[in-house]
CSV table of C-alpha atoms in Angstrom, one decimal:
chain,number,residue,atom,x,y,z
A,22,MET,CA,42.3,-0.9,33.0
A,23,PRO,CA,41.0,-3.9,33.0
A,24,PRO,CA,37.8,-4.0,30.5
A,25,ASN,CA,34.5,-3.7,32.6
A,26,VAL,CA,33.7,-7.4,32.5
A,27,GLU,CA,30.7,-6.7,34.1
A,28,GLY,CA,29.0,-3.7,32.7
A,29,GLU,CA,29.9,-5.1,29.4
A,30,GLU,CA,27.7,-8.4,30.5
A,31,ARG,CA,25.1,-6.2,31.8
A,32,ASN,CA,24.7,-4.5,29.0
A,33,VAL,CA,23.9,-8.3,26.5
A,34,GLN,CA,21.9,-8.8,28.7
A,35,ILE,CA,19.4,-5.4,28.3
A,36,GLU,CA,19.6,-6.3,24.7
A,37,GLU,CA,19.2,-9.6,24.3
A,38,GLU,CA,15.7,-8.8,27.1
A,39,THR,CA,14.6,-5.9,24.7
A,40,ALA,CA,14.4,-7.9,22.1
A,41,LYS,CA,12.7,-10.3,23.4
A,42,VAL,CA,9.8,-7.9,24.9
A,43,TRP,CA,9.7,-5.4,21.8
A,44,TYR,CA,11.1,-8.2,18.1
A,45,PRO,CA,9.6,-11.0,19.8
A,46,SER,CA,8.0,-11.9,16.1
A,47,THR,CA,9.9,-10.6,13.2
A,48,ALA,CA,10.3,-12.9,10.4
A,49,ASN,CA,13.7,-13.6,12.0
A,50,PRO,CA,14.5,-12.7,15.1
A,51,GLN,CA,18.4,-13.6,15.8
A,52,ASP,CA,19.5,-11.0,12.9
A,53,LYS,CA,20.3,-8.3,15.8
A,54,ARG,CA,21.6,-6.7,12.0
A,55,ASN,CA,18.1,-6.3,10.7
A,56,ILE,CA,16.2,-5.5,13.8
A,57,GLU,CA,19.1,-2.8,15.0
A,58,LEU,CA,19.0,-1.4,11.5
A,59,HIS,CA,15.5,-1.1,11.9
A,60,ARG,CA,15.4,0.2,15.5
A,61,ASN,CA,17.7,2.8,14.7
A,62,ARG,CA,15.5,3.7,12.0
A,63,PHE,CA,11.7,4.0,13.4
A,64,ARG,CA,12.6,4.4,17.0
A,65,ALA,CA,14.7,7.0,19.6
A,66,THR,CA,13.2,5.1,22.4
A,67,PRO,CA,10.1,3.0,23.0
A,68,SER,CA,7.1,5.3,24.0
A,69,PRO,CA,5.6,5.6,26.8
A,70,GLY,CA,2.9,3.1,28.5
A,71,VAL,CA,-0.4,2.2,27.5
A,72,GLU,CA,-1.7,4.4,30.9
A,73,TYR,CA,0.3,8.0,29.4
A,74,PHE,CA,-1.9,7.3,26.3
A,75,ASN,CA,-5.1,6.4,27.7
A,76,GLU,CA,-5.0,10.0,30.4
A,77,MET,CA,-3.9,11.4,26.9
A,78,TYR,CA,-7.3,10.5,24.6
A,79,LYS,CA,-9.1,11.5,27.3
A,80,SER,CA,-8.5,14.9,26.6
A,81,ASP,CA,-9.1,17.5,23.3
A,82,GLU,CA,-6.1,19.2,23.2
A,83,TRP,CA,-4.4,16.1,20.9
A,84,ARG,CA,-7.0,16.2,19.1
A,85,ALA,CA,-5.5,20.3,18.2
A,86,ASN,CA,-4.0,19.7,15.2
A,87,HIS,CA,-6.7,16.7,13.5
A,88,VAL,CA,-9.0,16.7,11.1
A,89,PRO,CA,-11.7,14.0,11.3
A,90,LEU,CA,-10.8,11.4,9.4
A,91,ASP,CA,-14.6,11.6,7.5
A,92,GLU,CA,-13.4,15.0,6.5
A,93,LEU,CA,-10.8,13.5,3.4
A,94,PRO,CA,-11.3,12.6,0.4
A,95,ILE,CA,-10.4,9.1,0.8
A,96,THR,CA,-13.5,7.2,0.4
A,97,HIS,CA,-14.9,7.0,-2.8
A,98,PHE,CA,-18.7,5.1,-3.1
A,99,HIS,CA,-19.5,1.9,-1.8
A,100,ILE,CA,-19.5,-1.5,-4.8
A,101,HIS,CA,-23.0,-2.6,-4.7
A,102,HIS,CA,-23.5,-6.3,-2.4
A,103,LYS,CA,-24.5,-8.1,-5.4
A,104,VAL,CA,-22.1,-6.8,-7.9
A,105,GLN,CA,-19.6,-7.2,-4.3
A,106,GLN,CA,-20.7,-11.3,-5.4
A,107,MET,CA,-20.4,-11.0,-8.9
A,108,ILE,CA,-16.8,-10.3,-9.0
A,109,TYR,CA,-16.3,-12.5,-5.7
A,110,LYS,CA,-17.7,-14.9,-8.8
A,111,ILE,CA,-15.4,-13.7,-11.4
A,112,GLN,CA,-12.3,-14.0,-9.1
A,113,SER,CA,-13.6,-17.5,-7.3
A,114,ILE,CA,-13.0,-18.9,-11.1
A,115,LEU,CA,-9.7,-17.1,-13.0
A,116,VAL,CA,-8.2,-17.3,-10.2
A,117,ASP,CA,-8.7,-19.2,-6.7
A,118,GLN,CA,-9.9,-22.2,-8.4
A,119,PRO,CA,-6.5,-22.1,-11.2
A,120,TYR,CA,-4.4,-21.2,-8.6
A,121,ASN,CA,-5.2,-24.7,-6.6
A,122,THR,CA,-4.6,-26.4,-9.9
A,123,PHE,CA,-1.3,-25.2,-12.1
A,124,GLY,CA,-0.7,-21.9,-10.1
A,125,LYS,CA,1.7,-23.2,-6.9
A,126,VAL,CA,4.9,-23.8,-6.6
A,127,GLU,CA,7.5,-25.0,-3.9
A,128,GLY,CA,7.7,-22.1,-1.6
A,129,SER,CA,4.0,-21.2,-2.7
A,130,TRP,CA,1.8,-19.8,0.3
A,131,ASP,CA,-1.6,-21.6,0.4
A,132,ASN,CA,-3.1,-18.6,0.0
A,133,TYR,CA,-1.8,-15.3,-2.7
A,134,THR,CA,-0.7,-12.0,-3.1
A,135,LEU,CA,-0.2,-11.8,-7.2
A,136,MET,CA,1.1,-8.7,-8.7
A,137,PHE,CA,1.3,-7.4,-11.8
A,138,ARG,CA,3.0,-4.3,-13.3
A,139,ASN,CA,2.7,-1.8,-16.3
A,140,GLY,CA,5.1,-2.0,-18.5
A,141,TRP,CA,6.9,-5.3,-16.8
A,142,SER,CA,6.1,-8.4,-18.0
A,143,SER,CA,5.9,-12.1,-15.2
A,144,VAL,CA,7.4,-10.6,-12.8
A,145,GLY,CA,5.4,-11.3,-9.7
A,146,ASP,CA,6.0,-11.3,-6.1
A,147,LEU,CA,9.1,-13.0,-5.5
A,148,ARG,CA,7.9,-13.4,-1.9
A,149,LYS,CA,5.0,-14.9,-2.4
A,150,PRO,CA,6.2,-16.7,-6.1
A,151,VAL,CA,3.3,-18.5,-8.3
A,152,ALA,CA,4.1,-20.8,-10.9
A,153,SER,CA,5.6,-19.0,-14.5
A,154,ASN,CA,2.6,-20.4,-16.8
A,155,PHE,CA,0.1,-19.2,-13.8
A,156,GLN,CA,1.2,-15.6,-13.7
A,157,GLN,CA,2.0,-15.3,-17.7
A,158,TYR,CA,-2.6,-16.6,-17.8
A,159,CYS,CA,-2.5,-14.2,-15.2
A,160,GLU,CA,-1.7,-11.6,-17.3
A,161,ASP,CA,-3.0,-12.5,-20.5
A,162,ILE,CA,-6.4,-13.7,-19.7
A,163,TYR,CA,-7.1,-12.0,-15.8
A,164,VAL,CA,-6.2,-8.9,-15.8
A,165,PRO,CA,-7.2,-7.5,-19.0
A,166,ILE,CA,-11.4,-9.4,-17.5
A,167,MET,CA,-10.9,-7.8,-14.3
A,168,CYS,CA,-9.9,-3.7,-15.7
A,169,CYS,CA,-12.8,-4.5,-17.9
A,170,MET,CA,-14.6,-5.3,-15.0
A,171,LEU,CA,-13.7,-2.7,-12.9
A,172,PHE,CA,-13.5,0.3,-15.3
A,173,GLY,CA,-14.9,-0.5,-18.0
A,174,LYS,CA,-14.2,0.5,-21.6
A,175,GLY,CA,-12.5,3.9,-19.4
A,176,TRP,CA,-9.4,1.7,-19.1
A,177,GLU,CA,-8.5,2.8,-22.4
A,178,ASP,CA,-8.2,6.3,-21.1
A,179,ILE,CA,-7.3,5.6,-17.8
A,180,LYS,CA,-3.8,3.4,-17.9
A,181,GLN,CA,-1.3,5.5,-19.2
A,182,HIS,CA,-1.1,6.0,-15.3
A,183,TRP,CA,-1.6,2.7,-14.1
A,184,GLY,CA,1.6,1.1,-12.6
A,185,SER,CA,0.0,-1.8,-10.8
A,186,PHE,CA,-2.6,-3.6,-9.2
A,187,LYS,CA,-1.9,-6.4,-6.7
A,188,SER,CA,-5.2,-9.2,-5.5
A,189,CYS,CA,-4.0,-10.3,-2.4
A,190,THR,CA,-5.5,-13.0,-0.4
A,191,ILE,CA,-3.1,-13.3,2.2
A,192,LYS,CA,-3.1,-11.2,5.4
A,193,VAL,CA,-1.1,-10.3,6.5
A,194,CYS,CA,-0.9,-10.3,10.2
A,195,GLU,CA,-1.7,-13.9,10.1
A,196,GLY,CA,1.6,-14.9,10.6
A,197,ASP,CA,2.0,-13.4,14.3
A,198,GLN,CA,-0.3,-15.0,16.9
A,199,ASN,CA,0.9,-13.0,19.1
A,200,PHE,CA,-1.4,-10.0,18.4
A,201,LEU,CA,-4.0,-11.2,16.8
A,202,GLY,CA,-7.1,-9.9,17.7
A,203,ASP,CA,-6.3,-7.2,19.5
A,204,ASN,CA,-5.8,-3.2,18.9
A,205,VAL,CA,-2.3,-3.9,17.6
A,206,PHE,CA,-2.3,-3.0,13.9
A,207,HIS,CA,1.1,-1.6,11.5
A,208,MET,CA,-0.3,1.7,10.7
A,209,HIS,CA,1.9,2.8,7.8
A,210,ILE,CA,1.9,5.6,5.2
A,211,ASP,CA,1.5,4.0,1.1
A,212,GLY,CA,3.8,4.1,-1.4
A,213,LYS,CA,7.4,6.6,-1.1
A,214,VAL,CA,6.3,9.1,1.5
A,215,GLY,CA,6.6,12.9,1.1
A,216,LEU,CA,5.0,16.1,1.2
A,217,LEU,CA,4.1,17.4,-2.6
A,218,GLN,CA,6.3,20.5,-4.1
A,219,GLU,CA,3.9,22.2,-6.0
A,220,ARG,CA,6.4,23.8,-9.1
A,221,ASN,CA,8.3,20.8,-9.2
A,222,TYR,CA,7.2,18.9,-12.2
A,223,SER,CA,9.8,16.6,-12.1
A,224,GLN,CA,8.2,15.0,-9.2
A,225,ARG,CA,6.7,11.7,-8.5
A,226,HIS,CA,4.0,10.6,-6.7
A,227,MET,CA,0.9,8.3,-6.5
A,228,SER,CA,-2.3,7.4,-5.7
A,229,ARG,CA,-3.5,3.8,-4.7
A,230,LEU,CA,-7.0,2.6,-5.4
A,231,LEU,CA,-8.0,0.0,-3.0
A,232,PHE,CA,-11.5,-1.9,-1.6
A,233,SER,CA,-11.6,-5.2,-0.1
A,234,ILE,CA,-14.7,-8.0,-0.8
A,235,VAL,CA,-15.2,-10.4,2.2
A,236,THR,CA,-16.7,-13.6,2.4
A,237,ASP,CA,-18.5,-13.7,5.1
A,238,VAL,CA,-20.3,-10.6,4.0
A,239,LEU,CA,-21.3,-12.6,0.5
A,240,GLU,CA,-23.9,-14.2,2.4
A,241,ASP,CA,-24.6,-12.0,4.9
A,242,GLU,CA,-24.5,-7.8,4.0
A,243,ASP,CA,-26.2,-6.8,7.3
A,244,ALA,CA,-22.3,-8.6,8.5
A,245,ALA,CA,-20.6,-5.9,7.0
A,246,THR,CA,-20.8,-4.1,10.2
A,247,ALA,CA,-19.1,-6.6,12.7
A,248,GLU,CA,-15.6,-5.9,13.7
A,249,GLY,CA,-14.1,-9.4,12.8
A,250,ASN,CA,-15.5,-8.5,8.5
A,251,GLY,CA,-13.8,-4.6,9.0
A,252,THR,CA,-10.9,-4.5,6.1
A,253,THR,CA,-8.6,-1.7,6.3
A,254,VAL,CA,-8.4,0.5,9.4
A,255,TYR,CA,-7.9,3.8,9.9
A,256,PRO,CA,-7.4,5.9,12.8
A,257,ILE,CA,-10.7,8.4,13.2
A,258,TRP,CA,-8.3,11.4,14.0
A,259,GLN,CA,-5.6,12.5,10.9
A,260,PRO,CA,-3.3,14.8,11.0
A,261,LYS,CA,-4.0,18.1,9.2
A,262,ARG,CA,-0.3,17.9,8.0
A,263,GLY,CA,1.5,15.5,5.8
A,264,PHE,CA,4.6,13.7,6.7
A,265,SER,CA,8.0,14.2,4.3
A,266,SER,CA,8.9,11.0,5.2
A,267,ASN,CA,8.3,8.1,7.2
A,268,GLN,CA,10.9,9.3,10.2
A,269,ALA,CA,8.6,11.9,10.5
A,270,PHE,CA,5.6,9.3,10.3
A,271,HIS,CA,7.1,7.5,13.2
A,272,LYS,CA,7.7,9.8,15.2
A,273,TYR,CA,4.4,11.5,14.8
A,274,MET,CA,2.8,7.9,15.9
A,275,GLN,CA,5.0,7.4,19.2
A,276,SER,CA,3.8,10.0,20.6
A,277,LYS,CA,0.2,9.9,19.9
A,278,TYR,CA,-0.6,5.9,19.9
A,279,HIS,CA,1.6,3.4,22.2
A,280,GLU,CA,4.0,1.5,20.0
A,281,CYS,CA,4.4,-1.8,21.0
A,282,GLY,CA,7.9,-2.8,19.0
A,283,LEU,CA,8.4,-4.3,15.8
A,284,LYS,CA,6.1,-7.2,14.4
A,285,ASN,CA,5.4,-8.5,11.9
A,286,SER,CA,5.8,-12.1,9.3
A,287,GLY,CA,8.0,-10.3,6.3
A,288,LEU,CA,10.8,-7.2,7.9
A,289,PRO,CA,10.2,-5.6,11.1
A,290,ARG,CA,7.8,-3.3,10.7
A,291,PRO,CA,6.6,-0.7,14.4
A,292,HIS,CA,3.3,-1.8,15.4
A,293,TYR,CA,0.9,0.7,16.9
A,294,ARG,CA,-1.6,-0.4,19.8
A,295,ILE,CA,-5.3,1.9,19.0
A,296,PRO,CA,-8.6,1.6,21.2
A,297,GLU,CA,-11.3,0.3,18.7
A,298,GLU,CA,-13.2,3.5,19.9
A,299,LEU,CA,-10.2,5.9,17.9
A,300,VAL,CA,-9.7,3.8,14.9
A,301,TYR,CA,-13.0,3.4,11.2
A,302,ARG,CA,-12.8,0.0,10.0
A,303,ALA,CA,-14.0,0.6,6.0
A,304,VAL,CA,-16.3,-2.8,5.1
A,305,SER,CA,-17.1,-4.7,2.0
A,306,GLY,CA,-16.5,-3.0,-1.1
A,307,GLU,CA,-15.9,0.6,0.1
A,308,VAL,CA,-14.5,1.9,-2.9
A,309,LEU,CA,-10.7,3.8,-1.2
A,310,PHE,CA,-8.3,6.4,-1.9
A,311,HIS,CA,-4.7,7.3,-0.6
A,312,PHE,CA,-1.8,9.3,-1.9
A,313,THR,CA,1.6,9.8,-1.3
A,314,HIS,CA,2.0,13.2,-0.9
A,315,SER,CA,0.9,16.0,1.2
A,316,SER,CA,-0.4,19.2,0.3
A,317,GLU,CA,-2.7,22.1,2.1
A,318,LYS,CA,-3.9,23.5,-1.5
A,319,ASN,CA,-4.4,20.5,-4.1
A,320,GLY,CA,-7.7,19.0,-2.4
A,321,LYS,CA,-5.9,15.8,-1.1
A,322,GLY,CA,-5.0,17.0,2.5
A,323,PRO,CA,-2.4,14.9,4.3
A,324,GLN,CA,-1.4,10.8,3.3
A,325,ALA,CA,-4.3,9.2,5.2
A,326,ILE,CA,-2.4,6.9,7.9
A,327,HIS,CA,-4.0,3.4,7.3
A,328,SER,CA,-3.4,-0.6,8.3
A,329,GLU,CA,-4.5,-4.0,7.3
A,330,PRO,CA,-6.9,-5.1,8.9
A,331,ASN,CA,-6.2,-6.9,12.1
A,332,PRO,CA,-7.5,-9.5,13.7
A,333,CYS,CA,-8.5,-9.9,9.7
A,334,PRO,CA,-11.4,-12.1,7.8
A,335,ASP,CA,-11.1,-14.3,4.7
A,336,ARG,CA,-10.9,-11.4,1.6
A,337,HIS,CA,-10.3,-10.7,-1.8
A,338,LEU,CA,-7.1,-7.0,-1.6
A,339,PHE,CA,-7.7,-5.2,-4.9
A,340,VAL,CA,-5.8,-3.0,-5.2
A,341,PHE,CA,-4.0,-0.4,-8.2
A,342,ASP,CA,-1.2,2.1,-7.9
A,343,TRP,CA,-1.9,5.4,-10.2
A,344,ASN,CA,1.0,7.2,-11.5
A,345,ASN,CA,1.6,11.1,-12.6
A,346,ILE,CA,3.2,11.6,-15.6
A,347,VAL,CA,6.1,13.4,-16.2
A,348,GLN,CA,7.2,15.0,-19.5
A,349,LYS,CA,9.2,17.3,-20.8
A,350,ASP,CA,9.1,19.7,-23.7
A,351,GLU,CA,12.1,19.5,-26.3
A,352,SER,CA,15.1,20.5,-24.4
A,353,GLY,CA,14.0,19.0,-21.8
A,354,LYS,CA,12.8,21.2,-20.2
A,355,TYR,CA,9.6,19.6,-17.1
A,356,LEU,CA,6.4,20.8,-17.9
A,357,PRO,CA,3.6,20.9,-15.6
A,358,SER,CA,3.3,17.2,-15.4
A,359,THR,CA,-0.4,14.9,-16.3
A,360,GLU,CA,-1.3,14.4,-12.6
A,361,VAL,CA,-3.7,10.9,-11.7
A,362,PRO,CA,-7.5,11.7,-12.4
A,363,GLU,CA,-8.9,9.9,-9.3
A,364,SER,CA,-12.1,11.6,-10.4
A,365,GLU,CA,-12.3,9.8,-13.6
A,366,ILE,CA,-11.3,6.6,-12.6
A,367,ILE,CA,-14.1,7.0,-9.9
A,368,GLY,CA,-16.7,7.6,-12.6
A,369,HIS,CA,-15.6,4.6,-14.5
A,370,MET,CA,-16.5,2.6,-11.2
A,371,LEU,CA,-19.2,3.8,-10.7
A,372,ALA,CA,-21.7,1.3,-12.3
A,373,LEU,CA,-21.0,-1.0,-10.0
A,374,SER,CA,-22.2,0.8,-7.0
A,375,ALA,CA,-25.8,-0.9,-8.5
A,376,CYS,CA,-26.2,-3.5,-9.8
A,377,ASP,CA,-30.4,-2.9,-11.9
A,378,THR,CA,-28.6,-0.1,-14.0
A,379,ALA,CA,-28.7,-0.8,-17.9
A,380,GLU,CA,-25.0,0.6,-17.2
A,381,TYR,CA,-24.7,-2.4,-15.4
A,382,GLN,CA,-25.4,-4.2,-17.5
A,383,GLU,CA,-23.8,-3.0,-20.0
A,384,ARG,CA,-20.2,-3.7,-18.2
A,385,LEU,CA,-21.1,-7.1,-17.8
A,386,GLN,CA,-21.8,-6.9,-21.3
A,387,ASN,CA,-18.4,-5.4,-22.1
A,388,VAL,CA,-16.7,-8.4,-20.0
A,389,LYS,CA,-18.4,-11.0,-22.1
A,390,ASN,CA,-17.3,-9.3,-25.3
A,391,LYS,CA,-13.9,-8.9,-23.8
A,392,ALA,CA,-13.7,-13.1,-22.5
A,393,ASN,CA,-14.5,-13.8,-25.9
A,394,GLU,CA,-11.7,-11.9,-27.4
A,395,LEU,CA,-9.5,-14.1,-25.3
A,396,LEU,CA,-11.2,-16.8,-25.4
A,397,SER,CA,-7.8,-18.5,-27.9
A,398,GLN,CA,-5.4,-17.1,-25.9
A,399,ALA,CA,-6.9,-18.8,-22.7
A,400,GLU,CA,-7.1,-22.1,-24.6
A,401,LYS,CA,-3.1,-22.5,-24.4
A,402,TYR,CA,-3.6,-22.5,-20.4
A,403,PRO,CA,-4.8,-25.8,-18.9
A,404,GLY,CA,-8.8,-25.5,-19.0
A,405,GLY,CA,-8.3,-22.1,-20.2
A,406,ALA,CA,-11.5,-22.3,-22.2
A,407,GLU,CA,-13.2,-24.2,-19.5
A,408,ILE,CA,-12.6,-21.4,-17.2
A,409,ILE,CA,-14.0,-19.2,-20.0
A,410,ALA,CA,-17.3,-20.8,-20.7
A,411,GLU,CA,-17.7,-20.9,-16.7
A,412,MET,CA,-17.5,-17.6,-16.1
A,413,MET,CA,-19.5,-16.6,-18.8
A,414,LYS,CA,-21.8,-18.3,-17.3
A,415,GLU,CA,-22.9,-16.5,-14.2
A,416,ILE,CA,-22.5,-13.6,-16.3
A,417,ASP,CA,-25.5,-14.8,-19.0
A,418,ALA,CA,-28.0,-16.2,-15.3
A,419,VAL,CA,-27.3,-11.6,-14.3
A,420,LEU,CA,-28.1,-11.0,-18.1
A,421,LEU,CA,-30.8,-12.9,-18.1
A,422,GLN,CA,-32.6,-12.1,-15.5
């Protein structure tokens, strides 16, 4: 039989039209194979229209297997407004100014994503390149000072669990003008998703601590709750049970929210349209914890579904990943792992919740001492001594009040 040329042409036309509608914003929309792989991974068929979901949200039935966001152990405390100002000043002096001075190379962005991994020197984020000596400067000078500011002397007690630290000003959603300002979000779960197996001592899992400091809020504390200044975004109803895989997660999302295409400035990732009344936007200085593995028994509940903000304000994002420590005895038998001490980590940060306490004054003095220890190393880098001096001047202005 002769081939059905008309039918084949029609199928090609449908595929091309579908790609235009559903995949307008991938990094390389011509890479049909990559798009097809992601389409097969995340979606069997496009989800119903917006009207379907608008009707569903009017009913309480869809909430039957959900819990309110505020019942999950996600938010832990808020960094005091004046402490946020100090962290911002330290970040600006130690990173923002040096990045523009000697940190950029060909391919660098105007903003940055800096990545530091425990046990891996000078790796960084290869997708957002920086000068190698700037990466080393950050590892030698910036990371020790910022960890001292956030965790104080307690850093020595918890750093064995530390996996990575990301410091970021890049706006994930800024690469796509098609949905900026719309309630469209790259909802996801952090890390390698799974269900916690209580008796599987070889299982590795991660806890992620994050917070943002929004530039416009630094001068006007009352602006923290403005929609345009929101940081991490969460659906206000989270599922009671977690997910064993990303595929299971996206299958759930497509059944509860309108999936509106694979959009991103990097890899094509599913995005979901969620009404404003069904989301919570964390505020500047709100310290959050996420977990990669869900469990009903450990008090952490399901993994937190969340997204980068859209629209995204000018902000500094700080992300620390912490890992459980897998252990074996002399015979090679797995022992119960040492879990991430989330409460201890938060405890070391609580000095940042107020600006008029002896604990906060001590924290600033510790930072100053750490900077003094690093001065000779800092002098190896362009303007290093001046950088340390400028930061100490800002700290002294508070300590001498």
